[in-house]
CSV table of C-alpha atoms in Angstrom, one decimal:
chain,number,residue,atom,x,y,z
A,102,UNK,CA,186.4,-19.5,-172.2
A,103,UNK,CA,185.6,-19.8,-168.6
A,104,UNK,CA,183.8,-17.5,-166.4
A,105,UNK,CA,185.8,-16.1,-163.4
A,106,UNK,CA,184.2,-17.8,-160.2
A,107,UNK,CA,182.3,-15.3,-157.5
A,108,UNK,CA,184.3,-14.3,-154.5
A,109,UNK,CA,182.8,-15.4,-151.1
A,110,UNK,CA,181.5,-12.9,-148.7
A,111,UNK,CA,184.1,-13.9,-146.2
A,112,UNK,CA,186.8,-13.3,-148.7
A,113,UNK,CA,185.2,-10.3,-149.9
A,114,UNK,CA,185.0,-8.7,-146.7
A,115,UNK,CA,188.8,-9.1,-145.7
A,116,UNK,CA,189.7,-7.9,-148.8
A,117,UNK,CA,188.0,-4.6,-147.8
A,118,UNK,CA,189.3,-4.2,-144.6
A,119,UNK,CA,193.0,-5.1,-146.4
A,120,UNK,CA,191.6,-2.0,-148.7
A,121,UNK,CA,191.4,0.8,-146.2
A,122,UNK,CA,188.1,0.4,-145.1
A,123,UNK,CA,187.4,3.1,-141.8
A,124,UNK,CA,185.4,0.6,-140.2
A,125,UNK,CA,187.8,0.5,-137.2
A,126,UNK,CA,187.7,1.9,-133.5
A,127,UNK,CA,190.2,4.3,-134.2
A,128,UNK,CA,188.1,7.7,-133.3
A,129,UNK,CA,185.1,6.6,-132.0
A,130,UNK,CA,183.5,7.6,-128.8
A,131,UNK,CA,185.7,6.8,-125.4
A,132,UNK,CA,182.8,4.6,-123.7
A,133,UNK,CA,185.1,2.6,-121.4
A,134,UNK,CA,186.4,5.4,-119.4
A,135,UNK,CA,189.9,6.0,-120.5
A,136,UNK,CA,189.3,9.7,-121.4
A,137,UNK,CA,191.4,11.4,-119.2
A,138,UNK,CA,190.2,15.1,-117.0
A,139,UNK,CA,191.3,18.2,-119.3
A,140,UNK,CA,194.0,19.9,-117.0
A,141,UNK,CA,193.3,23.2,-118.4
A,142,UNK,CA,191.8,25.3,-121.6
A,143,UNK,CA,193.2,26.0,-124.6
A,144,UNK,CA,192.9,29.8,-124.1
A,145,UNK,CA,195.7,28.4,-120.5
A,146,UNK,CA,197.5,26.8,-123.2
A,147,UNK,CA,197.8,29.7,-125.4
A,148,UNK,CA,198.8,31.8,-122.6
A,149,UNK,CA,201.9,29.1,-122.0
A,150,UNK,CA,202.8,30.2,-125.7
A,151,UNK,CA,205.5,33.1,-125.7
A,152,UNK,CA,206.3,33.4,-129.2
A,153,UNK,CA,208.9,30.0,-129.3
A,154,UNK,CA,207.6,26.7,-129.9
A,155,UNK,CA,208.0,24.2,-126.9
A,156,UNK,CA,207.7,20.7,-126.3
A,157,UNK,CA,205.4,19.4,-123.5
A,158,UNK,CA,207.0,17.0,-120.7
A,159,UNK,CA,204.6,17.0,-118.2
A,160,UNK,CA,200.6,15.8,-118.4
A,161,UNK,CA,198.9,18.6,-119.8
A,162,UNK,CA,195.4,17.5,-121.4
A,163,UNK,CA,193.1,19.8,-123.1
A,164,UNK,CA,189.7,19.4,-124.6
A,165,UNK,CA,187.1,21.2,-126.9
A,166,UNK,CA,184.6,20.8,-129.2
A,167,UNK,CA,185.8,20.1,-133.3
A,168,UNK,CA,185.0,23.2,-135.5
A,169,UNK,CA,186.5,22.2,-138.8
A,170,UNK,CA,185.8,19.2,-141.5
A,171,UNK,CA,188.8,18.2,-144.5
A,172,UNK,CA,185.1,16.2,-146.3
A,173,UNK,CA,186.0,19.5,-148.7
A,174,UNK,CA,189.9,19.0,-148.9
A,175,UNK,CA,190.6,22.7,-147.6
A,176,UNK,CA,191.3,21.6,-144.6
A,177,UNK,CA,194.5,18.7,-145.0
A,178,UNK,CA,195.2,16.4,-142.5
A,179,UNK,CA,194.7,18.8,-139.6
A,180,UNK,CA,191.5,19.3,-137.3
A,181,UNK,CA,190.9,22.5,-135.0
A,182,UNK,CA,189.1,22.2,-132.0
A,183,UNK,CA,187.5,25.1,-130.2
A,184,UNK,CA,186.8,25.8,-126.1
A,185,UNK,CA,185.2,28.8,-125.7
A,186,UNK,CA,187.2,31.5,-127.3
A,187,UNK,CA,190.2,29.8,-128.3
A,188,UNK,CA,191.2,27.4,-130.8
A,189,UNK,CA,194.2,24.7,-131.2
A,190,UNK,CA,195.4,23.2,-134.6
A,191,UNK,CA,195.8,19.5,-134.3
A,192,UNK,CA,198.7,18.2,-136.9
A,193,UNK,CA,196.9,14.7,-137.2
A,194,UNK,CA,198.7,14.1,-140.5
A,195,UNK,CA,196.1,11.3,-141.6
A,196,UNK,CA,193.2,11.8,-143.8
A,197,UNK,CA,189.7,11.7,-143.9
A,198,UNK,CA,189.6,13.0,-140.2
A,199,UNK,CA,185.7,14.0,-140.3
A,200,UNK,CA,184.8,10.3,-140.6
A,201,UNK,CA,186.7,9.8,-137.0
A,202,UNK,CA,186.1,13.3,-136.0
A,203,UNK,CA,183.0,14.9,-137.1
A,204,UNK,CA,182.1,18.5,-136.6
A,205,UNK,CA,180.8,18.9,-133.1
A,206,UNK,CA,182.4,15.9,-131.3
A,207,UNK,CA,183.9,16.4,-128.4
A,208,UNK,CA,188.1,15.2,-127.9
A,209,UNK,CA,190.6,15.3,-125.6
A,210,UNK,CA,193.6,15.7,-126.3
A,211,UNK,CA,196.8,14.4,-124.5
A,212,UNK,CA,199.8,16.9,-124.8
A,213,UNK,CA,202.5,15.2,-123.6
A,214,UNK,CA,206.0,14.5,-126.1
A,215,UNK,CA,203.8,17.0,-128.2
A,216,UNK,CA,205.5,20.3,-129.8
A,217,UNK,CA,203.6,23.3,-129.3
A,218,UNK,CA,203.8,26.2,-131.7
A,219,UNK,CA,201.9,28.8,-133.6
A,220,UNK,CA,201.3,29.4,-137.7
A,221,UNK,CA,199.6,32.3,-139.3
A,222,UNK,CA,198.0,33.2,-135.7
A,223,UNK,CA,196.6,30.1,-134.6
A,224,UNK,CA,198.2,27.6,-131.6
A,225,UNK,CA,198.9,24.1,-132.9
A,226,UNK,CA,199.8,20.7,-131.6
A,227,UNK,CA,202.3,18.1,-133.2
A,228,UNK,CA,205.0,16.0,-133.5
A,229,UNK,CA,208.5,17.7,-133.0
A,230,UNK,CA,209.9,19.1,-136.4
A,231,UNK,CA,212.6,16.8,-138.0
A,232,UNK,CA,215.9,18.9,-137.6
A,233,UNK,CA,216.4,21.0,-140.3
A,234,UNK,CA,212.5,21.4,-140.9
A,235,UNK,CA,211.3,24.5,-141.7
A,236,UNK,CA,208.4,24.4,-140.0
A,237,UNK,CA,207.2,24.7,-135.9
A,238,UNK,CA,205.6,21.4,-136.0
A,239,UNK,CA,205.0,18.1,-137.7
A,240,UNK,CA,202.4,15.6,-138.2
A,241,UNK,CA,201.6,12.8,-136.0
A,242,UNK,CA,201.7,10.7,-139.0
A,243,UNK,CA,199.6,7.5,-138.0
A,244,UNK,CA,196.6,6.5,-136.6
A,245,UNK,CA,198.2,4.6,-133.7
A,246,UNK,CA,200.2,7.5,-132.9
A,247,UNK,CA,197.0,10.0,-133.4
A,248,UNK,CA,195.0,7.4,-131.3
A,249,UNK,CA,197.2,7.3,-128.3
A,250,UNK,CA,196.6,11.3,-127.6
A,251,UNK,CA,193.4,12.4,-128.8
A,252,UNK,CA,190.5,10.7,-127.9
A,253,UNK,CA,186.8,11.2,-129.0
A,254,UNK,CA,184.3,11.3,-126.2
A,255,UNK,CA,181.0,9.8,-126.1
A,256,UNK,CA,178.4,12.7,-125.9
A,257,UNK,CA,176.2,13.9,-129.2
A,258,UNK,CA,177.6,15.6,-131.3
A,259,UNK,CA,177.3,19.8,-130.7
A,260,UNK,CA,178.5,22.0,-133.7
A,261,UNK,CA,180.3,25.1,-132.3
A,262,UNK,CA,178.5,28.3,-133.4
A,263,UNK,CA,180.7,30.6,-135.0
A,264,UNK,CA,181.4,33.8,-133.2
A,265,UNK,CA,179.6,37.0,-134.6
A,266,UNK,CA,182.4,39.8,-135.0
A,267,UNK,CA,182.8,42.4,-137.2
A,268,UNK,CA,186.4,43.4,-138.8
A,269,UNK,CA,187.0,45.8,-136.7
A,270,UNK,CA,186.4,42.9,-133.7
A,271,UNK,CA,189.1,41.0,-135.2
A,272,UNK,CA,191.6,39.9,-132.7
A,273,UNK,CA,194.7,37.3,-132.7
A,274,UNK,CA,193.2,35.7,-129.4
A,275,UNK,CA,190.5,34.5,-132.1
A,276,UNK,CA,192.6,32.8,-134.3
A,277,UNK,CA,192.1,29.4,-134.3
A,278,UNK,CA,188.0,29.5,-133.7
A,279,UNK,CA,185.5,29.5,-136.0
A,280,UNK,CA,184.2,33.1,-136.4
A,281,UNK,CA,181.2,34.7,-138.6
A,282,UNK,CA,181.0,38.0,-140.1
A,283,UNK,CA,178.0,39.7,-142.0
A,284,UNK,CA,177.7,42.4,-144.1
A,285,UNK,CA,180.5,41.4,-147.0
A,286,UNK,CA,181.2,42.1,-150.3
A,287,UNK,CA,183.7,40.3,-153.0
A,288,UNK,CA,186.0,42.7,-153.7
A,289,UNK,CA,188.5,41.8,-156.1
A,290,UNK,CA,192.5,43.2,-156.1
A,291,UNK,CA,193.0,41.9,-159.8
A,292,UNK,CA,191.5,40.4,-162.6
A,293,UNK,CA,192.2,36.9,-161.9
A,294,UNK,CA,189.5,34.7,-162.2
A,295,UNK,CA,186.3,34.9,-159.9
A,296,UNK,CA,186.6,31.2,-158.0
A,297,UNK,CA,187.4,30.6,-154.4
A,298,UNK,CA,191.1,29.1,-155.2
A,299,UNK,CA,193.5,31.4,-153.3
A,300,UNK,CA,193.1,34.1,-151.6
A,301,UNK,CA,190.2,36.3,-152.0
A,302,UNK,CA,189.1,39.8,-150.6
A,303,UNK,CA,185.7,41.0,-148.9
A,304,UNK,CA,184.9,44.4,-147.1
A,305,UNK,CA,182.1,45.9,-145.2
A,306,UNK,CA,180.3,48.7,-145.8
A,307,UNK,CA,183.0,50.8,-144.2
A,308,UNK,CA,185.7,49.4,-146.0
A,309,UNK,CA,187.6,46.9,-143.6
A,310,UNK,CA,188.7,44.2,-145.0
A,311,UNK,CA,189.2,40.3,-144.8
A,312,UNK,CA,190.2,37.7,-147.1
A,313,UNK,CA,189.1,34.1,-147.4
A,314,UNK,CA,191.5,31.2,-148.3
A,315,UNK,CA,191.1,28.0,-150.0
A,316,UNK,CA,193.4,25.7,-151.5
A,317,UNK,CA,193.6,24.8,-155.1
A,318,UNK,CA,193.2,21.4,-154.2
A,319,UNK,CA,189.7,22.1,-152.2
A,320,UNK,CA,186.7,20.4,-153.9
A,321,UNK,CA,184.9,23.6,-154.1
A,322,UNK,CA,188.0,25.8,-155.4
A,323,UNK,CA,186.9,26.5,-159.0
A,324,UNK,CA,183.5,27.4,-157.7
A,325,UNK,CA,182.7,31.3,-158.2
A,326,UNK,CA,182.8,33.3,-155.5
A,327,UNK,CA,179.1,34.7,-155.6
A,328,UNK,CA,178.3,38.4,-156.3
A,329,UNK,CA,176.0,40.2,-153.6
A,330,UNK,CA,176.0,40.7,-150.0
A,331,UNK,CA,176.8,37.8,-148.0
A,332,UNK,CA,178.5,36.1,-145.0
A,333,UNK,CA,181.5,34.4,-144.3
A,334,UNK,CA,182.1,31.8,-141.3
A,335,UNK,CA,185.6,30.0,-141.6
A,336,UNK,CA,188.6,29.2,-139.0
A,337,UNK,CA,190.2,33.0,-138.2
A,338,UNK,CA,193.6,33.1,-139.4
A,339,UNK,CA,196.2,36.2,-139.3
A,340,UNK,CA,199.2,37.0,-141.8
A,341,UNK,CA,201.3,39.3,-140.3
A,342,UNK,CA,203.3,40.0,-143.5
A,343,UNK,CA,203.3,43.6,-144.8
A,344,UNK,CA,200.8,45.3,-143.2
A,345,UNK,CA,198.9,42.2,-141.9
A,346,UNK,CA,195.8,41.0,-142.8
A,347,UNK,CA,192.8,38.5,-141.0
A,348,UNK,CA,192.0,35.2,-143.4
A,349,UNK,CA,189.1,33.1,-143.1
A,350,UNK,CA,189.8,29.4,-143.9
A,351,UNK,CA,186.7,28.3,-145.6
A,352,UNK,CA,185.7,24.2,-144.1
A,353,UNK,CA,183.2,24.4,-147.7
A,354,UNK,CA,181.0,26.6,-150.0
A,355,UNK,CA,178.6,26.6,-147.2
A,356,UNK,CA,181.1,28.9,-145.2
A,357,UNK,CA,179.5,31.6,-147.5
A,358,UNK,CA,176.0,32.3,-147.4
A,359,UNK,CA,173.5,35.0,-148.7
């Protein structure tokens, strides 16, 4: 029986990059100039938003520092990016966005043919819905189409800090950053078991609560949720079903700390 003969290196390596490998330009730092000047903030942008979704037509360009990471799988195929206090959803629609856009780069973001809308509280970016969508936006879908409008800059990289609130301090301007609040307790509304899957509830000492989401899909959802006092820092979300209710968006189990 003969033995199978050794692939060469140069063979070897193109069948990699046939693979899928990431060892592309796509999302690396803008060094030749082409990042174009922001033309306002996101909090501007948010401003524009009047409760319908609208598509941009001129050149509006916005940039910001990335506060979220799908490494976990909680967040899928979508990337927030933060200036001061306010946030944007980016519907990138590709995966494995933190090897391209780590937590702390800084991107810029070209709006233009872009649909802008809002989910659960939080502004986000994207390809105009197919007629007959259900949903306010859709993903970009590729990496040449994600490439031509958000481009990663070239500085070091410079993790937002989440914003210290309380639940009380809780407002739908927030949505959309990355926020931190002390002082919780696991509090549970049923006897379901105690992992993060779902959505989960936490109060304060005085009572005010907030609720954490992961997907089941999340490499850290059948983790339990840990007993104690601790702290929770995730992307603010707000339901405004029934009575409403603030959600933290977990990036990974080191979103909770005690």
């Amino acid at each position: 029986m003969s033995r199978s003969r050794p692939i060469p290196l140069l063979c070897l390596a193109a069948v990699l990059l046939a693979g899928g490998c990431y060892d592309s330009p796509f999302g690396k730092p803008d060094d030749d100039g082409g990042e174009k000047p922001a033309t306002e903030t996101i909090a501007a942008l948010r401003a524009r938003y009047a409760g319908t979704p609208f598509t941009v037509t001129g050149d509006i360009v916005v940039t910001g520092r990335v506060a979220s990471s799908d490494r976990a799988e909680n967040f899928y195929r979508t990337l927030c990016i933060c200036d001061a206090e306010a946030g944007l959803e980016v519907m990138a629609g590709i995966d494995h966005l933190h090897n391209d856009f780590p937590i702390g780069s800084r991107v810029t973001l070209s709006l233009r043919g872009l649909t802008v809308a809002q989910s659960r509280g939080v502004l986000q970016a994207g390809r105009p819905p197919a007629a007959g969508s259900g949903y306010a936006t859709d993903y970009i879908g590729s990496r040449a189409a994600l490439g031509a409008v958000l481009v990663r800059s070239s500085e070091t990289l410079a993790a937002p800090s989440p914003a210290p609130l309380t639940i009380p301090a809780l407002t739908e301007n927030r949505c959309g950053t990355l926020v931190r609040i002390d002082g919780l307790r696991y509090t549970p509304e049923d006897l379901s078991a105690p992992t993060w899957a779902g959505y989960k509830r936490f109060t304060d000492a005085d009572g005010n609560a907030v609720y954490t989401y992961v997907r089941p899909y999340a490499r850290f959802a059948d983790a339990e949720v840990p007993a104690g006092t601790v702290s929770l820092t995730g992307i603010l979300q707000y339901d405004a079903a029934g009575d409403g209710r603030y959600i933290l968006k977990l990036r990974d189990e080191n979103d909770c700390t005690q």
